[in-house]
XYZ file of N, CA and C in Angstrom:
867
model
N 0.590 -1.202 -0.047
C 0.125 0.060 0.048
C 0.713 1.121 -0.186
N 0.491 2.369 -0.859
C 1.393 3.392 -0.984
C 1.209 4.414 -0.068
N 1.878 4.847 0.217
C 2.219 6.063 1.323
C 1.265 7.166 1.038
N 0.398 7.786 2.375
C -0.325 8.839 1.867
C 0.542 9.933 1.421
N 0.159 10.772 0.510
C 0.689 12.185 0.091
C 0.555 13.456 1.109
N 1.419 13.853 1.947
C 1.305 15.108 2.918
C -0.004 14.809 3.676
N 0.440 13.510 4.601
C -0.533 13.516 5.545
C -0.699 14.814 6.735
N -1.245 15.673 6.887
C -1.609 16.435 8.021
C -2.664 16.034 8.707
N -2.872 15.191 9.145
C -4.448 15.085 9.792
C -5.619 14.588 8.516
N -6.810 14.036 9.006
C -7.585 13.452 8.205
C -8.476 14.780 7.284
N -8.316 15.961 7.910
C -9.068 17.315 7.150
C -8.187 17.345 5.977
N -7.100 17.477 5.756
C -5.940 17.734 4.937
C -6.445 16.974 3.701
N -6.449 15.471 3.929
C -6.564 14.704 2.607
C -8.299 14.852 2.149
N -9.199 14.758 3.052
C -10.409 15.513 2.731
C -10.661 16.557 2.244
N -10.054 17.444 2.563
C -10.091 18.876 1.798
C -9.376 18.619 0.225
N -8.443 17.901 -0.049
C -7.542 17.264 -1.299
C -8.754 16.763 -2.157
N -9.493 15.962 -1.742
C -10.262 14.940 -2.492
C -11.493 15.780 -3.129
N -11.914 16.510 -2.086
C -13.118 17.301 -2.131
C -12.644 18.367 -3.120
N -11.745 18.969 -3.103
C -10.975 19.928 -3.922
C -11.039 19.716 -5.475
N -10.416 18.361 -5.640
C -10.214 17.752 -6.716
C -11.145 17.599 -7.273
N -12.450 16.794 -7.027
C -13.242 16.600 -7.434
C -14.504 17.832 -7.694
N -14.224 18.964 -7.211
C -14.924 20.204 -7.605
C -14.261 20.906 -8.638
N -12.956 20.771 -8.891
C -12.312 21.246 -10.043
C -12.539 20.315 -11.128
N -12.266 19.431 -11.276
C -12.459 18.416 -12.317
C -13.819 18.462 -12.866
N -14.984 18.435 -11.998
C -16.119 18.799 -11.937
C -16.204 20.181 -13.105
N -15.782 20.982 -12.446
C -16.125 22.054 -13.088
C -15.474 22.668 -14.265
N -14.078 22.124 -14.052
C -13.610 22.329 -15.500
C -14.068 21.368 -16.420
N -14.280 20.416 -16.313
C -15.026 19.543 -17.753
C -16.464 19.940 -17.910
N -17.244 20.519 -16.923
C -18.715 20.721 -17.218
C -18.681 22.542 -18.206
N -17.244 22.935 -18.047
C -16.999 24.300 -18.183
C -16.860 23.922 -19.838
N -15.951 23.296 -20.208
C -15.781 22.847 -21.725
C -16.663 22.346 -22.332
N -17.430 21.393 -21.779
C -18.866 20.796 -22.252
C -19.724 21.741 -22.487
N -20.025 22.947 -21.779
C -20.889 24.089 -21.982
C -20.444 25.021 -23.134
N -19.244 24.992 -23.566
C -18.697 25.947 -24.183
C -18.501 25.357 -25.709
N -18.527 23.872 -25.686
C -18.591 22.891 -27.022
C -19.990 23.058 -27.270
N -20.927 22.957 -26.422
C -22.390 22.615 -26.593
C -22.754 24.040 -27.156
N -22.467 25.302 -26.697
C -22.738 26.408 -27.630
C -22.606 26.783 -28.880
N -21.510 26.216 -29.450
C -21.416 26.197 -30.739
C -22.022 25.145 -31.488
N -22.020 25.718 -32.855
C -23.044 25.016 -33.882
C -22.145 24.063 -34.801
N -20.806 24.013 -34.265
C -19.391 23.829 -35.334
C -19.324 22.228 -34.664
N -19.467 21.232 -35.760
C -19.266 19.714 -35.451
C -18.230 19.316 -36.339
N -17.237 20.266 -36.661
C -16.500 19.259 -37.164
C -15.707 18.543 -36.656
N -14.638 17.544 -37.345
C -13.835 16.513 -36.245
C -12.730 17.202 -35.394
N -12.217 18.306 -36.319
C -11.151 18.638 -35.269
C -11.718 19.824 -34.008
N -12.996 20.257 -34.414
C -13.457 20.783 -33.038
C -13.915 19.590 -31.754
N -14.216 18.550 -32.701
C -14.917 17.318 -31.512
C -13.456 16.900 -30.972
N -12.283 17.027 -31.891
C -10.892 16.379 -31.106
C -10.395 17.328 -30.081
N -10.682 18.653 -30.297
C -10.152 19.612 -29.267
C -10.862 19.435 -27.993
N -12.434 19.245 -28.158
C -13.082 19.129 -27.020
C -12.481 17.414 -26.421
N -12.330 16.637 -27.034
C -12.038 15.442 -26.202
C -10.639 15.462 -25.499
N -9.816 16.278 -26.108
C -7.968 16.366 -25.673
C -8.497 17.242 -24.281
N -8.965 18.444 -24.456
C -9.237 19.514 -23.383
C -10.106 18.669 -22.220
N -10.987 18.155 -22.653
C -12.111 17.430 -21.500
C -11.095 16.840 -20.667
N -10.216 15.724 -21.514
C -9.487 14.578 -20.599
C -8.375 15.171 -19.938
N -7.902 15.959 -20.264
C -7.001 16.697 -19.394
C -7.601 17.634 -18.440
N -8.473 17.900 -18.020
C -9.176 18.234 -17.020
C -8.879 17.705 -15.323
N -8.901 16.228 -15.371
C -8.323 15.544 -14.454
C -6.949 16.009 -13.922
N -6.214 16.126 -14.722
C -4.851 16.215 -14.573
C -4.550 17.817 -14.496
N -5.533 18.632 -14.770
C -5.040 20.022 -14.373
C -5.413 20.108 -12.864
N -6.437 19.374 -12.713
C -7.384 19.506 -11.248
C -6.414 18.696 -10.221
N -6.138 17.625 -10.364
C -4.845 17.124 -9.349
C -3.413 17.690 -9.193
N -2.974 18.301 -10.052
C -1.763 19.217 -10.148
C -2.140 20.391 -9.349
N -3.016 20.928 -9.457
C -3.502 21.806 -8.664
C -3.888 21.610 -7.005
N -4.519 20.443 -7.098
C -4.674 20.172 -5.380
C -3.443 19.279 -4.704
N -2.609 19.101 -5.510
C -1.508 18.157 -5.052
C -0.301 19.095 -4.790
N -0.024 20.298 -5.717
C 0.844 21.481 -4.950
C -0.012 22.507 -4.177
N -0.915 22.817 -4.199
C -1.775 24.026 -3.338
C -2.676 23.545 -2.085
N -2.811 22.653 -2.228
C -3.581 21.532 -0.897
C -2.757 20.602 -0.254
N -2.448 19.593 -0.757
C -1.677 18.748 -0.370
C -0.597 19.187 0.354
N 0.132 19.491 -0.494
C 1.652 20.227 -0.235
C 2.622 19.444 0.780
N 2.837 18.188 0.118
C 3.773 17.525 0.757
C 4.029 16.198 0.241
N 5.070 15.577 0.153
C 5.527 14.386 -0.304
C 6.069 14.472 -1.872
N 5.793 13.531 -2.922
C 6.056 13.316 -4.167
C 5.188 13.523 -4.865
N 5.004 15.114 -5.614
C 3.987 15.126 -6.634
C 3.584 14.316 -7.815
N 4.880 13.607 -8.285
C 5.106 12.799 -9.183
C 4.156 11.040 -8.728
N 4.799 11.087 -7.586
C 4.067 9.662 -6.784
C 2.824 9.877 -6.913
N 2.086 10.881 -6.205
C 0.996 11.341 -6.082
C -0.116 11.224 -6.934
N 0.596 11.566 -8.356
C -0.150 11.559 -9.618
C 0.033 9.974 -10.375
N 0.662 9.044 -9.677
C 0.980 7.626 -10.345
C 1.631 7.720 -11.421
N 2.649 8.717 -11.517
C 3.693 9.078 -12.749
C 5.245 8.391 -12.688
N 5.456 7.707 -11.556
C 6.498 7.187 -11.254
C 6.666 6.020 -12.387
N 8.107 5.596 -12.654
C 8.343 4.658 -13.316
C 9.024 3.873 -12.507
N 8.837 2.402 -12.619
C 9.149 1.146 -11.887
C 9.729 0.230 -12.627
N 10.777 0.765 -13.539
C 11.737 0.309 -14.431
C 10.651 -0.660 -15.438
N 11.254 -1.616 -16.206
C 10.783 -2.500 -17.087
C 9.239 -2.910 -16.921
N 8.921 -2.950 -15.626
C 7.709 -3.495 -15.405
C 6.417 -2.636 -15.824
N 6.826 -1.525 -15.627
C 5.767 -0.469 -16.280
C 5.475 -0.534 -18.176
N 6.773 -0.562 -18.420
C 6.699 -0.505 -20.041
C 6.283 -2.034 -20.595
N 6.195 -3.079 -19.726
C 5.831 -4.444 -19.927
C 4.220 -4.337 -19.884
N 3.557 -3.771 -18.981
C 2.253 -3.714 -18.369
C 1.753 -2.876 -19.425
N 2.296 -1.936 -19.750
C 1.631 -0.791 -20.687
C 1.233 -1.310 -21.897
N 2.250 -2.202 -22.171
C 2.157 -3.292 -23.668
C 1.248 -4.142 -23.661
N 0.939 -4.512 -22.486
C -0.101 -5.676 -22.364
C -1.620 -5.313 -21.818
N -1.295 -4.095 -21.102
C -2.651 -3.915 -20.640
C -3.939 -3.835 -22.176
N -3.814 -3.238 -22.910
C -4.679 -3.088 -24.019
C -5.307 -4.449 -24.181
N -4.358 -5.649 -24.424
C -5.155 -6.842 -24.471
C -6.152 -7.335 -23.455
N -5.895 -6.767 -22.329
C -7.028 -7.131 -21.165
C -8.580 -7.086 -21.735
N -8.527 -5.817 -22.616
C -9.649 -5.288 -23.355
C -10.678 -6.506 -24.036
N -9.627 -7.183 -24.697
C -10.189 -8.182 -25.503
C -11.158 -9.216 -25.002
N -11.010 -9.825 -23.954
C -11.769 -10.630 -23.481
C -13.212 -9.975 -23.264
N -13.806 -9.053 -22.516
C -14.806 -8.206 -22.507
C -15.542 -7.872 -23.851
N -14.559 -7.049 -24.934
C -14.985 -7.234 -26.237
C -15.711 -8.267 -26.902
N -14.871 -9.430 -26.678
C -15.383 -10.955 -27.535
C -16.717 -11.325 -26.493
N -17.067 -10.928 -25.084
C -18.168 -11.426 -24.582
C -18.968 -10.360 -25.338
N -19.148 -9.270 -25.406
C -20.044 -8.277 -25.736
C -20.623 -8.710 -26.981
N -19.547 -9.037 -28.279
C -19.768 -9.321 -29.211
C -20.626 -10.620 -29.649
N -20.334 -11.684 -28.537
C -20.765 -12.871 -28.366
C -22.695 -12.485 -27.970
N -22.638 -12.007 -27.160
C -24.153 -11.528 -26.218
C -24.822 -10.903 -27.557
N -24.257 -9.817 -28.589
C -25.044 -9.531 -29.535
C -25.359 -10.628 -30.454
N -24.351 -11.444 -30.631
C -24.810 -12.678 -31.754
C -25.851 -13.307 -31.382
N -25.699 -13.521 -29.714
C -27.009 -14.437 -29.373
C -28.127 -13.832 -29.438
N -28.519 -12.416 -29.302
C -29.426 -11.642 -29.454
C -29.952 -11.613 -30.656
N -29.011 -11.901 -31.779
C -29.560 -12.007 -33.088
C -29.341 -10.651 -33.387
N -28.491 -9.864 -33.324
C -28.370 -8.282 -33.122
C -26.991 -7.909 -34.225
N -26.075 -8.890 -34.058
C -24.682 -8.716 -34.262
C -24.731 -8.668 -35.966
N -24.078 -7.816 -36.610
C -23.980 -7.666 -38.146
C -22.808 -6.789 -38.556
N -21.732 -8.040 -38.713
C -20.492 -7.761 -39.024
C -20.478 -7.351 -40.284
N -21.159 -7.750 -41.526
C -21.290 -7.286 -42.766
C -21.840 -5.491 -42.618
N -22.681 -5.078 -42.004
C -22.758 -3.925 -41.842
C -21.513 -3.283 -40.879
N -20.842 -3.531 -40.027
C -19.604 -3.278 -39.702
C -18.966 -2.809 -40.892
N -18.655 -4.053 -41.545
C -17.230 -3.629 -42.814
C -18.283 -2.635 -43.518
N -19.148 -2.332 -43.991
C -19.655 -1.199 -44.606
C -19.432 0.145 -44.149
N -19.762 0.029 -42.677
C -19.633 1.313 -41.867
C -18.510 1.879 -41.674
N -17.365 1.082 -42.177
C -15.897 1.635 -41.559
C -15.084 1.988 -43.047
N -15.948 2.020 -44.083
C -15.364 2.199 -45.456
C -16.094 2.019 -46.761
N -15.536 2.373 -47.814
C -16.233 2.095 -49.259
C -15.806 0.701 -49.750
N -14.468 0.392 -48.885
C -13.767 -0.730 -49.845
C -14.402 -2.233 -49.102
N -15.255 -2.916 -49.686
C -16.160 -4.270 -48.947
C -14.770 -5.361 -48.879
N -14.640 -5.531 -47.528
C -13.671 -6.828 -47.430
C -14.521 -7.656 -46.525
N -14.000 -8.999 -46.456
C -14.813 -10.091 -45.128
C -14.755 -9.430 -44.228
N -16.145 -9.682 -43.561
C -15.929 -9.031 -42.221
C -15.404 -9.133 -41.337
N -14.723 -10.759 -41.484
C -13.809 -11.273 -40.046
C -12.520 -10.443 -40.472
N -12.381 -10.107 -41.558
C -10.973 -9.332 -41.797
C -10.879 -7.934 -41.280
N -12.301 -7.174 -41.584
C -12.388 -6.292 -41.108
C -12.329 -5.880 -39.743
N -12.809 -7.129 -39.082
C -12.738 -7.159 -37.398
C -11.222 -7.010 -37.016
N -10.610 -8.130 -37.561
C -9.267 -8.450 -37.165
C -8.703 -7.060 -37.424
N -8.669 -6.513 -38.749
C -7.928 -5.054 -38.894
C -8.177 -4.102 -38.021
N -9.527 -4.010 -37.643
C -10.202 -2.952 -36.479
C -9.273 -3.279 -35.139
N -9.029 -4.498 -34.985
C -8.343 -4.799 -33.516
C -6.979 -4.608 -33.552
N -6.275 -4.887 -34.804
C -4.886 -4.816 -34.952
C -4.666 -3.068 -35.043
N -5.470 -2.415 -35.671
C -5.352 -0.635 -35.720
C -5.215 -0.335 -34.350
N -6.418 -0.930 -33.799
C -6.966 -0.238 -32.425
C -5.961 -0.418 -31.525
N -5.201 -1.516 -31.141
C -3.874 -1.722 -30.478
C -2.935 -0.599 -30.363
N -2.627 -0.629 -32.010
C -1.805 0.844 -31.994
C -1.912 2.075 -31.577
N -3.322 2.384 -31.801
C -3.765 3.543 -31.304
C -3.896 3.464 -29.890
N -4.379 2.360 -29.178
C -4.388 2.300 -27.669
C -2.991 2.957 -27.262
N -1.601 2.188 -27.677
C -0.657 2.595 -27.089
C -0.230 3.601 -27.401
N -0.700 4.612 -28.099
C -0.029 5.916 -28.738
C -0.954 7.008 -28.728
N -1.455 7.574 -29.665
C -2.550 8.476 -29.537
C -3.612 8.643 -28.342
N -4.091 7.101 -28.653
C -5.129 7.310 -27.566
C -4.779 7.070 -25.750
N -3.749 6.630 -25.708
C -3.025 6.755 -24.136
C -2.709 8.077 -24.089
N -2.245 8.821 -24.939
C -2.206 10.268 -24.664
C -3.254 11.116 -24.123
N -4.278 10.696 -24.848
C -5.350 10.988 -24.406
C -5.751 10.855 -22.991
N -5.982 9.397 -22.998
C -6.474 8.961 -21.693
C -5.501 9.375 -20.678
N -4.554 9.589 -20.879
C -3.624 9.625 -19.467
C -4.159 10.962 -19.067
N -4.734 11.909 -19.490
C -4.995 12.919 -19.078
C -6.072 12.862 -17.890
N -6.904 11.645 -17.927
C -7.731 11.372 -17.095
C -7.144 10.376 -15.974
N -6.388 9.603 -16.349
C -5.859 8.499 -15.344
C -5.280 9.097 -14.313
N -4.408 10.423 -14.650
C -3.545 11.283 -13.543
C -4.550 11.294 -12.679
N -5.772 11.900 -12.919
C -6.879 12.137 -11.699
C -7.340 10.927 -11.315
N -8.197 10.011 -11.897
C -8.799 8.878 -11.291
C -7.770 8.135 -10.783
N -6.926 7.120 -11.361
C -5.994 6.206 -10.915
C -4.701 6.955 -10.558
N -4.627 8.048 -10.806
C -3.207 8.618 -10.107
C -3.761 9.181 -8.656
N -4.061 10.587 -8.726
C -4.352 11.271 -7.172
C -5.520 10.777 -6.491
N -6.416 10.060 -7.063
C -7.818 9.600 -6.247
C -7.179 8.268 -5.567
N -6.752 7.595 -6.336
C -6.045 6.398 -5.996
C -5.153 6.325 -4.695
N -4.401 7.378 -5.136
C -3.175 7.494 -4.284
C -3.934 8.423 -2.395
N -4.528 8.973 -3.048
C -5.671 9.521 -1.734
C -6.268 8.752 -0.780
N -7.058 7.975 -1.623
C -8.435 7.218 -1.121
C -8.154 5.703 -0.444
N -6.987 5.205 -1.419
C -6.589 3.664 -1.018
C -6.517 3.339 0.423
N -5.095 4.275 0.879
C -4.677 3.876 2.290
C -5.967 4.293 3.431
N -6.955 5.186 3.045
C -7.955 5.559 4.126
C -9.239 4.658 3.888
N -9.700 4.304 2.818
C -10.858 3.372 2.401
C -10.735 2.141 2.122
N -9.451 1.546 1.650
C -9.537 0.122 1.233
C -9.568 0.112 -0.378
N -9.315 -1.072 -0.487
C -9.552 -1.286 -2.175
C -10.607 -1.208 -2.891
N -11.720 -1.948 -1.961
C -13.173 -1.893 -3.246
C -13.868 -0.472 -2.804
N -13.994 -0.148 -1.797
C -14.259 1.407 -1.453
C -13.900 2.277 -2.568
N -12.111 2.149 -2.639
C -11.601 3.093 -3.308
C -12.189 2.976 -4.655
N -12.459 1.817 -5.219
C -13.145 1.615 -6.431
C -14.425 1.750 -7.069
N -14.778 1.618 -5.959
C -16.278 2.103 -5.865
C -16.502 3.679 -6.077
N -15.666 4.003 -5.188
C -15.962 5.814 -5.219
C -15.502 6.522 -6.384
N -14.195 5.647 -6.742
C -13.507 6.261 -8.239
C -14.343 6.468 -9.004
N -14.922 5.083 -9.332
C -15.594 4.768 -10.726
C -16.898 5.428 -10.285
N -17.356 5.687 -9.193
C -18.790 6.670 -9.363
C -18.190 8.008 -9.597
N -17.675 8.611 -9.572
C -16.953 10.055 -9.481
C -16.505 10.071 -10.944
N -15.915 9.393 -11.373
C -15.349 9.051 -12.679
C -16.714 9.041 -13.883
N -17.565 8.393 -13.717
C -18.943 7.963 -14.156
C -19.624 9.347 -14.002
N -19.769 10.200 -13.002
C -20.781 11.255 -13.395
C -19.981 12.448 -13.513
N -18.390 11.991 -13.482
C -17.685 13.342 -14.191
C -18.378 14.011 -15.739
N -18.721 12.572 -16.193
C -19.076 12.247 -17.701
C -20.657 13.192 -18.271
N -21.277 13.519 -16.829
C -22.479 13.404 -16.635
C -22.961 14.482 -17.728
N -22.189 16.027 -17.645
C -22.726 16.670 -18.500
C -22.223 16.855 -19.852
N -21.346 15.893 -20.343
C -21.037 15.527 -21.681
C -22.089 14.616 -22.057
N -22.747 13.959 -21.420
C -23.629 13.104 -22.053
C -25.133 14.077 -22.089
N -25.488 14.891 -21.325
C -26.896 15.185 -21.271
C -26.781 16.464 -21.971
N -25.737 17.435 -22.419
C -25.571 18.617 -23.077
C -25.204 17.880 -24.406
N -24.325 16.922 -24.491
C -23.746 16.749 -25.987
C -24.216 15.220 -26.605
N -24.677 14.737 -25.611
C -25.150 13.132 -26.210
C -23.986 12.255 -26.225
N -23.045 12.470 -25.417
C -22.007 11.428 -25.645
C -22.237 9.992 -24.828
N -21.907 9.283 -26.017
C -22.007 7.567 -25.675
C -23.736 7.237 -25.689
N -24.562 8.333 -25.207
C -25.924 8.511 -25.279
C -26.858 9.568 -25.780
N -26.876 9.046 -27.486
C -27.489 10.135 -27.995
C -28.703 10.228 -28.009
N -29.690 9.216 -27.860
C -31.108 9.524 -27.848
C -31.629 9.360 -26.084
N -31.390 8.678 -25.154
C -31.532 8.648 -23.837
C -30.515 9.336 -22.848
N -30.378 10.453 -23.055
C -29.084 11.316 -22.419
C -29.369 11.282 -20.810
N -30.519 11.545 -20.447
C -31.170 11.102 -19.016
C -30.563 10.159 -18.338
N -30.918 8.903 -18.904
C -30.834 7.715 -18.614
C -29.541 7.503 -18.787
N -28.563 7.880 -19.679
C -27.295 7.270 -19.984
C -26.551 8.036 -19.044
N -26.508 9.454 -18.571
C -26.054 9.955 -17.631
C -26.000 9.257 -15.978
N -27.297 8.626 -15.703
C -27.562 8.024 -14.735
C -26.631 6.305 -14.667
N -26.571 5.762 -15.861
C -26.279 4.300 -16.133
C -24.771 4.427 -16.336
N -24.150 4.995 -16.822
C -22.880 5.350 -17.112
C -22.012 5.100 -15.681
N -22.047 5.905 -14.736
C -21.288 5.590 -13.412
C -21.248 3.709 -13.203
N -22.246 2.889 -13.777
C -22.237 1.651 -13.187
C -21.207 1.021 -14.292
N -21.303 1.474 -15.105
C -20.157 0.684 -16.197
C -18.704 1.237 -16.098
N -18.221 2.379 -15.485
C -17.277 3.127 -15.427
C -16.800 2.529 -13.572
N -17.611 2.122 -12.783
C -17.168 1.217 -11.647
C -16.791 -0.295 -12.092
N -17.371 -0.810 -12.907
C -16.845 -2.164 -13.465
C -15.730 -2.070 -14.240
N -15.596 -1.033 -14.935
C -13.972 -0.758 -15.701
C -13.159 -0.461 -14.902
N -13.336 0.135 -13.467
C -12.344 0.343 -12.601
C -11.776 -0.733 -11.887
N -12.037 -2.119 -11.802
C -11.593 -3.174 -11.329
C -10.294 -3.725 -12.061
N -11.047 -3.718 -13.395
C -9.153 -4.559 -14.305
C -8.055 -2.903 -14.056
N -8.945 -1.993 -14.258
C -7.795 -0.630 -14.176
C -6.922 -0.456 -12.887
N -7.603 -0.796 -11.615
C -6.950 -0.602 -10.650
C -6.093 -1.919 -10.216
N -6.299 -2.928 -10.914
C -5.524 -4.044 -11.010
C -4.024 -3.697 -11.572
N -3.828 -3.045 -12.709
C -3.310 -2.572 -13.565
C -2.628 -1.572 -12.905
N -3.076 -0.882 -12.094
C -2.552 0.303 -11.165
C -1.550 -0.272 -10.360
N -2.314 -0.993 -9.468
C -1.480 -1.907 -8.343
C -0.558 -2.770 -8.656
N -0.610 -3.374 -9.835
C 0.379 -4.176 -10.312
C 1.607 -3.650 -10.817
N 1.278 -2.861 -11.629
C 2.417 -1.673 -12.243
C 3.252 -0.464 -11.335
N 2.238 -0.111 -10.466
C 2.602 0.885 -9.631
C 2.972 2.312 -10.243
N 2.017 2.458 -11.059
C 1.888 3.714 -12.270
C 0.437 3.671 -13.061
N 0.174 4.901 -13.240
C -0.937 5.064 -13.992
C -0.679 4.759 -15.692
N 0.409 4.602 -16.067
C 0.580 4.374 -17.507
C -0.316 3.408 -18.499
N -0.036 2.030 -17.718
C -0.787 1.147 -18.173
C -2.219 1.245 -17.889
N -3.003 1.939 -16.980
C -4.267 2.359 -16.915
C -4.653 3.186 -18.183
N -3.934 3.901 -18.453
C -4.217 4.822 -19.802
C -4.065 4.023 -21.037
N -3.040 3.053 -21.041
C -2.786 2.075 -22.509
C -4.419 1.278 -22.536
N -4.971 0.819 -21.343
C -6.050 0.195 -21.264
C -7.077 1.060 -21.377
N -7.012 2.082 -20.762
C -8.255 3.241 -21.338
C -8.329 3.396 -22.714
N -7.172 3.854 -23.203
C -6.876 4.046 -24.641
C -7.427 3.017 -25.582
N -7.496 1.599 -25.307
C -7.958 0.491 -26.024
C -9.524 0.537 -25.889
N -9.898 0.699 -24.665
C -11.614 0.836 -24.678
C -12.062 1.981 -25.619
N -11.404 3.115 -25.844
C -11.949 3.868 -26.593
C -11.598 3.770 -28.140
N -10.843 2.776 -28.212
C -10.457 2.618 -29.420
C -11.416 1.172 -30.303
N -11.486 0.043 -29.253
C -12.229 -1.085 -29.478
C -13.975 -0.965 -29.288
N -14.247 -0.394 -28.186
C -15.628 -0.663 -27.490
C -16.535 -0.003 -28.910
N -16.072 1.098 -29.616
C -17.085 1.602 -30.413
C -17.401 0.426 -31.580
N -16.852 -0.871 -31.743
C -17.160 -1.734 -32.432
C -18.373 -2.267 -31.925
N -18.738 -2.617 -30.807
C -19.740 -3.270 -30.237
C -21.107 -2.251 -30.471
N -20.871 -1.226 -30.792
C -22.097 -0.342 -31.394
C -22.139 -0.509 -32.885
N -21.244 -0.384 -33.648
C -21.134 -0.503 -34.750
C -21.572 -1.945 -35.499
N -21.361 -2.916 -34.773
C -21.719 -4.096 -34.955
C -22.975 -4.188 -34.588
N -23.647 -3.528 -33.769
C -25.042 -4.113 -33.482
C -25.879 -2.598 -33.800
N -25.855 -2.250 -34.810
C -26.733 -0.861 -35.039
C -28.339 -0.634 -34.370
N -28.794 -2.172 -34.657
C -30.061 -2.016 -33.962
C -30.177 -1.805 -32.681
N -29.261 -2.076 -31.915
C -29.463 -2.397 -30.131
C -29.704 -0.552 -30.266
N -30.163 0.154 -29.140
C -30.450 0.812 -28.671
C -29.324 1.387 -27.890
N -29.148 2.616 -27.379
C -27.816 2.923 -26.474
C -28.009 2.566 -25.127
N -29.189 2.439 -24.515
C -29.435 1.686 -23.380
C -28.991 0.031 -23.480
N -29.097 -0.311 -24.567
C -29.262 -2.115 -24.767
C -27.717 -2.664 -25.131
N -26.886 -1.609 -26.354
C -25.970 -2.323 -26.672
C -24.513 -2.109 -25.778
N -23.823 -1.584 -26.520
C -22.328 -1.988 -25.907
C -21.840 -1.039 -24.586
N -22.682 0.268 -24.569
C -22.494 1.059 -23.529
C -23.891 1.204 -22.475
N -24.569 -0.129 -22.972
C -25.899 -0.106 -21.937
C -26.004 -1.555 -21.286
N -26.963 -2.127 -21.556
C -27.108 -3.468 -20.658
C -26.119 -4.654 -21.259
N -26.162 -4.702 -22.791
C -25.204 -5.872 -23.094
C -23.486 -5.436 -22.817
N -23.116 -4.338 -22.672
C -21.846 -3.888 -22.302
C -21.744 -4.043 -20.836
N -22.735 -3.621 -20.044
C -22.590 -3.716 -18.781
C -22.605 -5.268 -18.000
N -23.115 -6.291 -18.605
C -23.034 -7.253 -18.343
C -21.702 -8.098 -18.636
N -21.086 -7.542 -20.010
C -19.816 -8.056 -20.421
C -18.742 -7.611 -19.333
N -18.750 -6.538 -18.958
C -17.865 -5.940 -18.053
C -18.361 -6.709 -16.553
N -19.534 -6.534 -16.424
C -19.525 -7.377 -14.770
C -18.999 -8.787 -14.512
N -19.214 -9.561 -15.881
C -18.852 -10.698 -15.650
C -17.353 -10.926 -15.728
N -16.688 -9.879 -16.345
C -15.141 -9.709 -16.510
C -14.308 -9.000 -15.273
N -15.045 -8.329 -14.708
C -14.833 -7.646 -13.382
C -14.862 -8.703 -12.094
N -15.788 -9.698 -12.242
C -16.004 -10.638 -11.099
C -14.997 -11.337 -11.356
N -14.314 -11.436 -12.114
C -12.722 -12.291 -12.360
C -11.467 -11.570 -11.438
N -11.637 -10.222 -11.555
C -10.461 -9.823 -11.089
C -11.006 -9.729 -9.315
N -12.224 -9.388 -9.114
C -12.752 -9.266 -7.753
C -12.125 -10.856 -6.785
N -12.688 -12.001 -7.853
C -12.239 -13.513 -7.260
C -10.725 -13.815 -7.000
N -10.143 -13.036 -8.059
C -8.596 -12.983 -8.258
C -7.946 -12.227 -6.826
N -8.791 -11.403 -6.609
C -8.260 -10.421 -5.471
C -8.767 -11.252 -4.228
N -9.788 -11.683 -3.756
C -9.631 -12.454 -2.917
C -8.975 -13.602 -2.869
N -8.993 -14.453 -3.718
C -7.749 -15.415 -3.728
C -6.365 -14.885 -3.309
N -5.931 -14.057 -3.671
C -5.055 -13.611 -3.339
C -4.652 -13.020 -1.781
N -5.799 -12.558 -1.298
C -6.026 -12.267 -0.071
C -5.708 -13.281 0.853
N -5.974 -14.661 0.911
C -5.915 -15.371 1.460
C -4.873 -16.274 1.339
N -3.846 -15.995 0.508
C -2.492 -16.765 0.279
C -1.651 -16.320 1.460
């Protein structure tokens, strides 16, 4: 278990967590409001919105670590320390951990009779290829995106959620309460993006804003495993990058499923719940060794 940052009594860490939460929500919602107020939907504008929004947790965590906690190593508090080759190995392996729940989700969509790989092939470009070839190429290209540009974007979030909050809460709340707290906050941090911009839930925005925290809690279990095992947020960033690269396939491959039923709805939640259970059982088994 890591050493708490700048321990000056209970009040100081509570102030830090509250300040981080308030700042990250305020910064993100301000960016969402600014982009919702514009009529420009060009890809470059959406890319700028994503990058700026995803780095609000880093900005908030850095401000709190410097101005509120004021003690210990800032880099350690943000989860940015390097632990030799172990971090590099986990960074490269982490995206592969997204493949089992991805396969589960596609399987469930197939069992429901909703999987349309031919439609997926058509949606990804004018050149028609065998659907399985398209799926394989999408997975391969998604991996390279996950460990490069997607990880760079995702790192902005991970420094806050699996960096600062992990470091601040784990010694005080314990493992599962920290997973739950971070997962819930992380999910509701997306609320204004969902409500104002239709992010992930273009049709059912209110329901999506309430449902998404359940998905982020489940995602947090494997991400905390990576954080704990590697000692760094970097593997969590490449994992997050893989989710962003690959999970859209679950929506594109089952276009007739609504946003509350498909990859970010019931089917996706079931897939991640089964996968998260594996990590919970693994954690329990290790605790009894």
